[in-house]
């Protein structure tokens, strides 16, 4: 009998308590998680995900010069602004009919590879792993920590930590060896980014048509030197994460149910292949599949499509339980795509943002996030796809498509093999990420260090190809273009935490409509008008609770692990509400474990 079956067979009378975390923040405190928890049966019975902030970029982009779109949209986020600039440039290049020179593509790819390495490292090691560190496990699951003290780490020969508890101690905030080392690695990878894109996180050298970075052998040598300095840390990170996550499955039978949801993953692809991409819509399927991360939609473990044209046409923006008025009675901006396919009124090309502020009502409207969905024309369903935190969907889609075959990355149809060269202390290493059994909290987190390794491996290829071009004298990094009177364009890319699209409509040389859709609206979307919960809600609702604390001292670590596995906003401060009129306010420093 499984742990889930045992729970169902031995259910007790419910003890329901309202518990909420609002805000869960990174830069701005706009994410709230509202739950009902049955402490008698140790499970979450209901969850709502809310956003308290209206941004409005799609409103004030109208009427702007389209060439400014990348610089404006980079301000959408203080974390992944460069991803927005890159994606905006992709959309503009389609609209303008311009193809950047190959060297410009390599420079952009190198910048984005460094961004993945930087952001994933600081998020995983300095923020996510706080929930798995010694201090947190001691406070929430002391019996698990006691077991960890006596459990040898299987990969101690790689990372040097004898037991699982030793690894957990190494991630203790401000004090742990790996915690501090990760901060240094993040600084180095951020320097790598700035070499290519000028500044972080709002790049100054990325433009439609190319880049402003001056290519030279020393530029790429400076990048390579930094990359090789962190290559062994990347290998060790994969080993440490595997050891801890495998231990959690063993120590807490049934933990695979935490954050588990139906496998509905989306990846829009990353890193253009300059030998194939031309940014034309009618060839988008071809150059989309040539990307070094393969786009794809995965339904119940099956690759539904990896055709970017099909992915684009299936996009639907539903109002759901959000604070907006409908726009479907208005004249569409785009009725057909360049191939003559009809474009739905709820497609981003046709969306009009009509904010309607109102009181939060969990039986009605309760979030500023709309409900992006993908329409499956095989079943007629509007699917609440998630990004798996970014890496899980990217690796899963790339593995299933089995297209990517480079000197450092090999796909097999069921896995991705990543080869990293000899570093300062560790030999050449081939890592292999396997498609997991579940789309759950631990597998979202496990995929992250593997994708750091993937980004490092691809950066080596981009460096080799860029250096070859420079040595051959092919140093052009920009292609001139003219802004057309009327055009449409779409850009597909992967922000650090998942799918990113920009849809652009130009009329009279100005922006007539512009809609960026980053990963968080997909992951944090509220219930749509079909009653389908968004991914945060779906993953938390119904999950078991393994924390050993009762209602009065409950920290919600299993819930927070699930939400953070998607890479949303993080806990700069948490205010927690307990039901029956009792309010508990907790004030602390940005990460758990610091003492005043």
Coordinates of N, CA and C in Angstrom, one line a residue, residues 66-203:
X66 N 8.5 51.2 -32.2 CA 8.8 49.8 -31.9 C 10.2 49.4 -31.6
X67 N 11.1 50.3 -32.0 CA 12.6 50.0 -31.8 C 12.9 50.2 -30.3
X68 N 12.1 50.9 -29.6 CA 12.3 51.1 -28.1 C 11.8 49.9 -27.3
X69 N 11.1 49.0 -27.9 CA 10.4 47.9 -27.2 C 11.3 47.1 -26.3
X70 N 12.5 46.8 -26.8 CA 13.4 46.0 -26.0 C 13.9 46.7 -24.7
X71 N 14.1 48.0 -24.9 CA 14.6 48.7 -23.7 C 13.5 49.0 -22.7
X72 N 12.3 49.2 -23.2 CA 11.2 49.4 -22.3 C 10.8 48.1 -21.5
X73 N 10.7 47.0 -22.3 CA 10.2 45.8 -21.7 C 11.3 45.1 -20.8
X74 N 12.5 45.5 -20.9 CA 13.5 44.9 -20.0 C 13.2 45.4 -18.6
X75 N 12.4 46.5 -18.4 CA 12.1 47.0 -17.1 C 10.9 46.2 -16.5
X76 N 10.3 45.3 -17.2 CA 9.3 44.5 -16.7 C 9.7 43.8 -15.4
X77 N 11.0 43.4 -15.4 CA 11.5 42.5 -14.4 C 12.9 43.0 -14.0
X78 N 13.2 43.0 -12.7 CA 14.5 43.3 -12.2 C 15.4 42.1 -12.1
X79 N 14.9 41.0 -12.5 CA 15.6 39.7 -12.4 C 16.0 39.2 -13.8
X80 N 15.0 39.2 -14.7 CA 15.3 38.6 -16.1 C 15.0 39.6 -17.2
X81 N 15.4 40.8 -16.9 CA 15.1 41.9 -17.9 C 15.8 41.6 -19.3
X82 N 17.0 41.0 -19.2 CA 17.7 40.7 -20.5 C 16.9 39.6 -21.3
X83 N 16.2 38.7 -20.6 CA 15.4 37.7 -21.4 C 14.3 38.5 -22.1
X84 N 13.7 39.5 -21.5 CA 12.7 40.3 -22.2 C 13.3 41.0 -23.4
X85 N 14.5 41.6 -23.2 CA 15.1 42.4 -24.3 C 15.3 41.4 -25.5
X86 N 15.9 40.2 -25.2 CA 16.2 39.3 -26.2 C 14.9 38.8 -27.0
X87 N 13.9 38.5 -26.2 CA 12.6 38.1 -26.8 C 12.0 39.2 -27.6
X88 N 12.0 40.4 -27.1 CA 11.5 41.6 -27.9 C 12.2 41.7 -29.2
X89 N 13.5 41.6 -29.1 CA 14.3 41.7 -30.4 C 13.9 40.6 -31.4
X90 N 13.7 39.4 -30.9 CA 13.2 38.3 -31.8 C 11.9 38.7 -32.5
X91 N 11.0 39.3 -31.7 CA 9.7 39.7 -32.3 C 9.9 40.8 -33.3
X92 N 10.7 41.8 -32.9 CA 11.0 42.9 -33.8 C 11.7 42.4 -35.1
X93 N 12.6 41.5 -35.0 CA 13.3 41.1 -36.2 C 12.4 40.4 -37.2
X94 N 11.4 39.7 -36.6 CA 10.4 39.1 -37.5 C 9.6 40.2 -38.2
X95 N 9.2 41.2 -37.4 CA 8.4 42.3 -38.0 C 9.1 43.1 -39.0
X96 N 10.4 43.3 -38.8 CA 11.3 44.1 -39.7 C 11.8 43.3 -40.8
X97 N 11.8 42.0 -40.7 CA 12.4 41.2 -41.8 C 13.9 41.3 -41.8
X98 N 14.5 41.3 -40.6 CA 16.0 41.4 -40.5 C 16.6 40.2 -39.8
X99 N 17.8 39.8 -40.2 CA 18.5 38.7 -39.6 C 19.8 39.3 -39.1
X100 N 20.1 39.2 -37.8 CA 21.4 39.6 -37.3 C 22.6 38.7 -37.9
X101 N 23.8 39.3 -38.0 CA 24.9 38.4 -38.4 C 25.2 37.3 -37.4
X102 N 25.8 36.2 -37.8 CA 26.0 35.0 -36.9 C 26.7 35.4 -35.7
X103 N 27.7 36.3 -35.7 CA 28.5 36.6 -34.5 C 27.6 37.3 -33.5
X104 N 26.7 38.1 -33.9 CA 25.7 38.7 -33.0 C 24.9 37.7 -32.3
X105 N 24.5 36.7 -33.0 CA 23.7 35.6 -32.4 C 24.5 34.9 -31.3
X106 N 25.8 34.6 -31.6 CA 26.6 33.9 -30.6 C 26.8 34.8 -29.4
X107 N 27.0 36.1 -29.6 CA 27.1 37.0 -28.4 C 25.9 37.0 -27.6
X108 N 24.7 37.1 -28.3 CA 23.5 37.0 -27.5 C 23.3 35.7 -26.8
X109 N 23.6 34.6 -27.4 CA 23.5 33.3 -26.8 C 24.5 33.2 -25.6
X110 N 25.7 33.7 -25.7 CA 26.6 33.7 -24.6 C 26.1 34.5 -23.4
X111 N 25.5 35.7 -23.7 CA 24.9 36.5 -22.6 C 23.8 35.7 -21.9
X112 N 22.9 35.1 -22.7 CA 21.8 34.4 -22.1 C 22.3 33.1 -21.3
X113 N 23.3 32.4 -21.8 CA 23.9 31.3 -21.1 C 24.4 31.7 -19.8
X114 N 25.1 32.8 -19.7 CA 25.6 33.4 -18.4 C 24.5 33.7 -17.5
X115 N 23.4 34.3 -18.1 CA 22.2 34.6 -17.2 C 21.6 33.4 -16.6
X116 N 21.4 32.3 -17.4 CA 20.9 31.1 -16.8 C 21.8 30.6 -15.7
X117 N 23.1 30.6 -15.9 CA 24.0 30.2 -14.8 C 24.0 31.0 -13.6
X118 N 23.9 32.3 -13.8 CA 23.9 33.3 -12.7 C 22.6 33.1 -11.9
X119 N 21.5 33.2 -12.5 CA 20.2 33.3 -11.8 C 19.9 31.9 -11.2
X120 N 20.1 30.8 -11.9 CA 19.7 29.5 -11.4 C 20.6 29.2 -10.1
X121 N 21.9 29.6 -10.2 CA 22.8 29.4 -9.1 C 22.3 30.1 -7.8
X122 N 22.1 31.4 -8.0 CA 21.7 32.2 -6.8 C 20.4 31.8 -6.3
X123 N 19.5 31.4 -7.2 CA 18.1 31.0 -6.7 C 18.2 29.7 -6.0
X124 N 18.9 28.7 -6.6 CA 18.9 27.3 -6.1 C 19.6 27.3 -4.8
X125 N 20.8 27.8 -4.7 CA 21.7 27.6 -3.6 C 21.5 28.6 -2.5
X126 N 21.1 29.8 -2.8 CA 20.9 30.9 -1.8 C 19.5 31.1 -1.4
X127 N 18.5 30.6 -2.1 CA 17.1 30.8 -1.8 C 16.3 29.6 -1.7
X128 N 16.3 28.8 -2.7 CA 15.5 27.5 -2.7 C 16.1 26.6 -1.6
X129 N 17.4 26.4 -1.6 CA 18.0 25.4 -0.7 C 17.9 25.8 0.8
X130 N 17.5 27.0 1.1 CA 17.2 27.4 2.4 C 16.1 26.5 3.0
X131 N 15.2 26.1 2.2 CA 14.1 25.2 2.7 C 14.6 23.7 2.9
X132 N 15.8 23.4 2.5 CA 16.4 22.1 2.7 C 17.6 22.1 3.5
X133 N 18.0 23.2 4.0 CA 19.2 23.3 4.8 C 19.0 22.8 6.2
X134 N 20.2 22.6 6.9 CA 20.1 22.1 8.3 C 19.2 22.9 9.2
X135 N 19.3 24.2 9.2 CA 18.5 25.0 10.1 C 17.0 24.8 9.9
X136 N 16.6 24.8 8.6 CA 15.2 24.6 8.3 C 14.7 23.2 8.6
X137 N 15.4 22.2 8.2 CA 15.0 20.8 8.5 C 14.9 20.6 10.0
X138 N 15.9 21.1 10.7 CA 15.9 21.0 12.2 C 14.6 21.6 12.8
X139 N 14.1 22.7 12.2 CA 12.9 23.4 12.8 C 11.6 22.7 12.3
X140 N 11.7 22.0 11.2 CA 10.4 21.5 10.7 C 10.3 20.0 10.7
X141 N 11.4 19.3 10.5 CA 11.5 17.8 10.5 C 12.7 17.3 11.2
X142 N 12.8 17.5 12.6 CA 14.0 17.0 13.3 C 14.3 15.5 13.1
X143 N 13.3 14.7 13.0 CA 13.5 13.3 12.8 C 14.3 13.0 11.4
X144 N 14.0 13.8 10.4 CA 14.6 13.7 9.1 C 16.1 14.1 9.3
X145 N 16.3 15.2 10.0 CA 17.7 15.6 10.2 C 18.5 14.6 11.0
X146 N 17.9 14.0 12.0 CA 18.6 12.9 12.7 C 19.0 11.8 11.8
X147 N 18.1 11.4 10.8 CA 18.5 10.4 9.9 C 19.6 10.8 8.9
X148 N 19.5 12.1 8.5 CA 20.5 12.6 7.6 C 21.9 12.6 8.2
X149 N 22.0 12.8 9.6 CA 23.3 12.7 10.2 C 24.0 11.4 10.0
X150 N 23.2 10.3 9.9 CA 23.8 9.0 9.8 C 23.6 8.4 8.4
X151 N 23.3 9.2 7.4 CA 23.2 8.7 6.0 C 24.4 9.2 5.2
X152 N 25.2 8.3 4.7 CA 26.4 8.7 3.9 C 25.9 9.4 2.6
X153 N 26.6 10.4 2.1 CA 26.3 11.0 0.9 C 26.9 10.2 -0.3
X154 N 26.1 9.7 -1.2 CA 26.6 8.8 -2.3 C 27.7 9.4 -3.1
X155 N 27.7 10.7 -3.3 CA 28.6 11.4 -4.2 C 29.7 12.2 -3.4
X156 N 30.0 11.7 -2.2 CA 31.0 12.4 -1.4 C 32.3 12.6 -2.1
X157 N 32.7 11.6 -3.0 CA 34.0 11.7 -3.7 C 34.0 12.9 -4.7
X158 N 32.8 13.4 -5.0 CA 32.7 14.6 -6.0 C 32.7 15.9 -5.2
X159 N 31.8 16.0 -4.2 CA 31.6 17.2 -3.5 C 32.3 17.3 -2.2
X160 N 32.7 16.2 -1.6 CA 33.5 16.3 -0.4 C 32.8 16.3 0.9
X161 N 31.4 16.1 0.9 CA 30.6 16.1 2.2 C 30.3 14.7 2.5
X162 N 30.6 14.3 3.7 CA 30.5 12.9 4.1 C 29.1 12.4 4.2
X163 N 28.2 13.2 4.9 CA 26.8 12.8 5.1 C 25.9 13.8 4.5
X164 N 24.6 13.4 4.4 CA 23.5 14.3 3.9 C 23.4 15.5 4.8
X165 N 23.5 15.3 6.1 CA 23.5 16.4 7.0 C 24.6 17.4 6.8
X166 N 25.8 16.9 6.4 CA 26.9 17.8 6.1 C 26.6 18.7 4.9
X167 N 25.9 18.1 3.9 CA 25.5 18.9 2.8 C 24.5 20.0 3.2
X168 N 23.5 19.6 4.1 CA 22.5 20.5 4.6 C 23.2 21.6 5.3
X169 N 24.2 21.4 6.1 CA 24.9 22.4 6.9 C 25.6 23.4 6.0
X170 N 26.1 22.8 4.9 CA 26.8 23.7 3.9 C 25.9 24.7 3.2
X171 N 24.6 24.5 3.3 CA 23.6 25.4 2.7 C 23.0 26.3 3.7
X172 N 23.4 26.3 5.0 CA 22.9 27.2 6.0 C 23.1 28.6 5.6
X173 N 22.1 29.5 5.6 CA 22.3 30.9 5.2 C 23.4 31.6 5.9
X174 N 24.2 32.4 5.2 CA 25.3 33.3 5.7 C 26.5 32.5 6.3
X175 N 26.3 31.3 6.7 CA 27.4 30.5 7.4 C 27.9 29.3 6.6
X176 N 27.0 28.7 5.8 CA 27.3 27.5 5.1 C 28.4 27.7 4.0
X177 N 29.3 26.7 3.8 CA 30.3 26.9 2.9 C 29.8 27.0 1.4
X178 N 28.8 26.1 1.1 CA 28.3 26.2 -0.3 C 27.5 27.5 -0.5
X179 N 26.7 27.9 0.5 CA 26.0 29.1 0.5 C 26.9 30.3 0.1
X180 N 28.0 30.4 0.8 CA 28.9 31.5 0.5 C 29.6 31.3 -0.9
X181 N 30.0 30.1 -1.2 CA 30.6 29.8 -2.5 C 29.7 30.2 -3.6
X182 N 28.4 29.9 -3.5 CA 27.4 30.2 -4.6 C 27.3 31.7 -4.8
X183 N 27.5 32.5 -3.8 CA 27.4 33.9 -4.0 C 28.6 34.4 -4.8
X184 N 29.8 33.8 -4.6 CA 30.9 34.1 -5.4 C 30.8 33.7 -6.9
X185 N 30.2 32.5 -7.0 CA 30.0 32.0 -8.4 C 29.0 32.9 -9.1
X186 N 28.0 33.3 -8.4 CA 27.0 34.2 -9.0 C 27.6 35.5 -9.5
X187 N 28.6 36.0 -8.7 CA 29.3 37.2 -9.1 C 30.1 37.0 -10.4
X188 N 30.8 35.8 -10.5 CA 31.6 35.5 -11.7 C 30.7 35.4 -12.9
X189 N 29.6 34.7 -12.8 CA 28.7 34.5 -13.9 C 28.0 35.8 -14.3
X190 N 27.8 36.7 -13.4 CA 27.2 38.0 -13.7 C 28.2 38.8 -14.5
X191 N 29.5 38.7 -14.2 CA 30.5 39.3 -14.9 C 30.6 38.8 -16.4
X192 N 30.4 37.5 -16.5 CA 30.3 36.9 -17.8 C 29.2 37.5 -18.6
X193 N 28.1 37.6 -18.0 CA 26.9 38.3 -18.7 C 27.2 39.7 -19.2
X194 N 27.8 40.5 -18.3 CA 28.1 41.9 -18.6 C 29.1 42.0 -19.7
X195 N 30.0 41.0 -19.9 CA 31.0 41.1 -21.0 C 30.2 41.1 -22.3
X196 N 29.1 40.4 -22.4 CA 28.4 40.2 -23.6 C 27.2 41.2 -23.8
X197 N 26.5 41.5 -22.7 CA 25.3 42.3 -22.8 C 25.4 43.7 -22.2
X198 N 26.6 44.1 -21.7 CA 26.9 45.4 -21.2 C 26.6 45.7 -19.8
X199 N 25.4 45.4 -19.3 CA 25.1 45.6 -17.9 C 23.9 44.6 -17.6
X200 N 23.9 44.4 -16.3 CA 22.9 43.4 -15.7 C 21.9 44.3 -14.9
X201 N 20.6 44.2 -15.0 CA 19.9 43.1 -15.8 C 19.2 43.8 -17.0
X202 N 19.5 45.0 -17.2 CA 18.9 45.7 -18.3 C 20.0 46.0 -19.4
X203 N 20.1 45.1 -20.3 CA 21.3 45.2 -21.2 C 21.4 46.4 -22.0

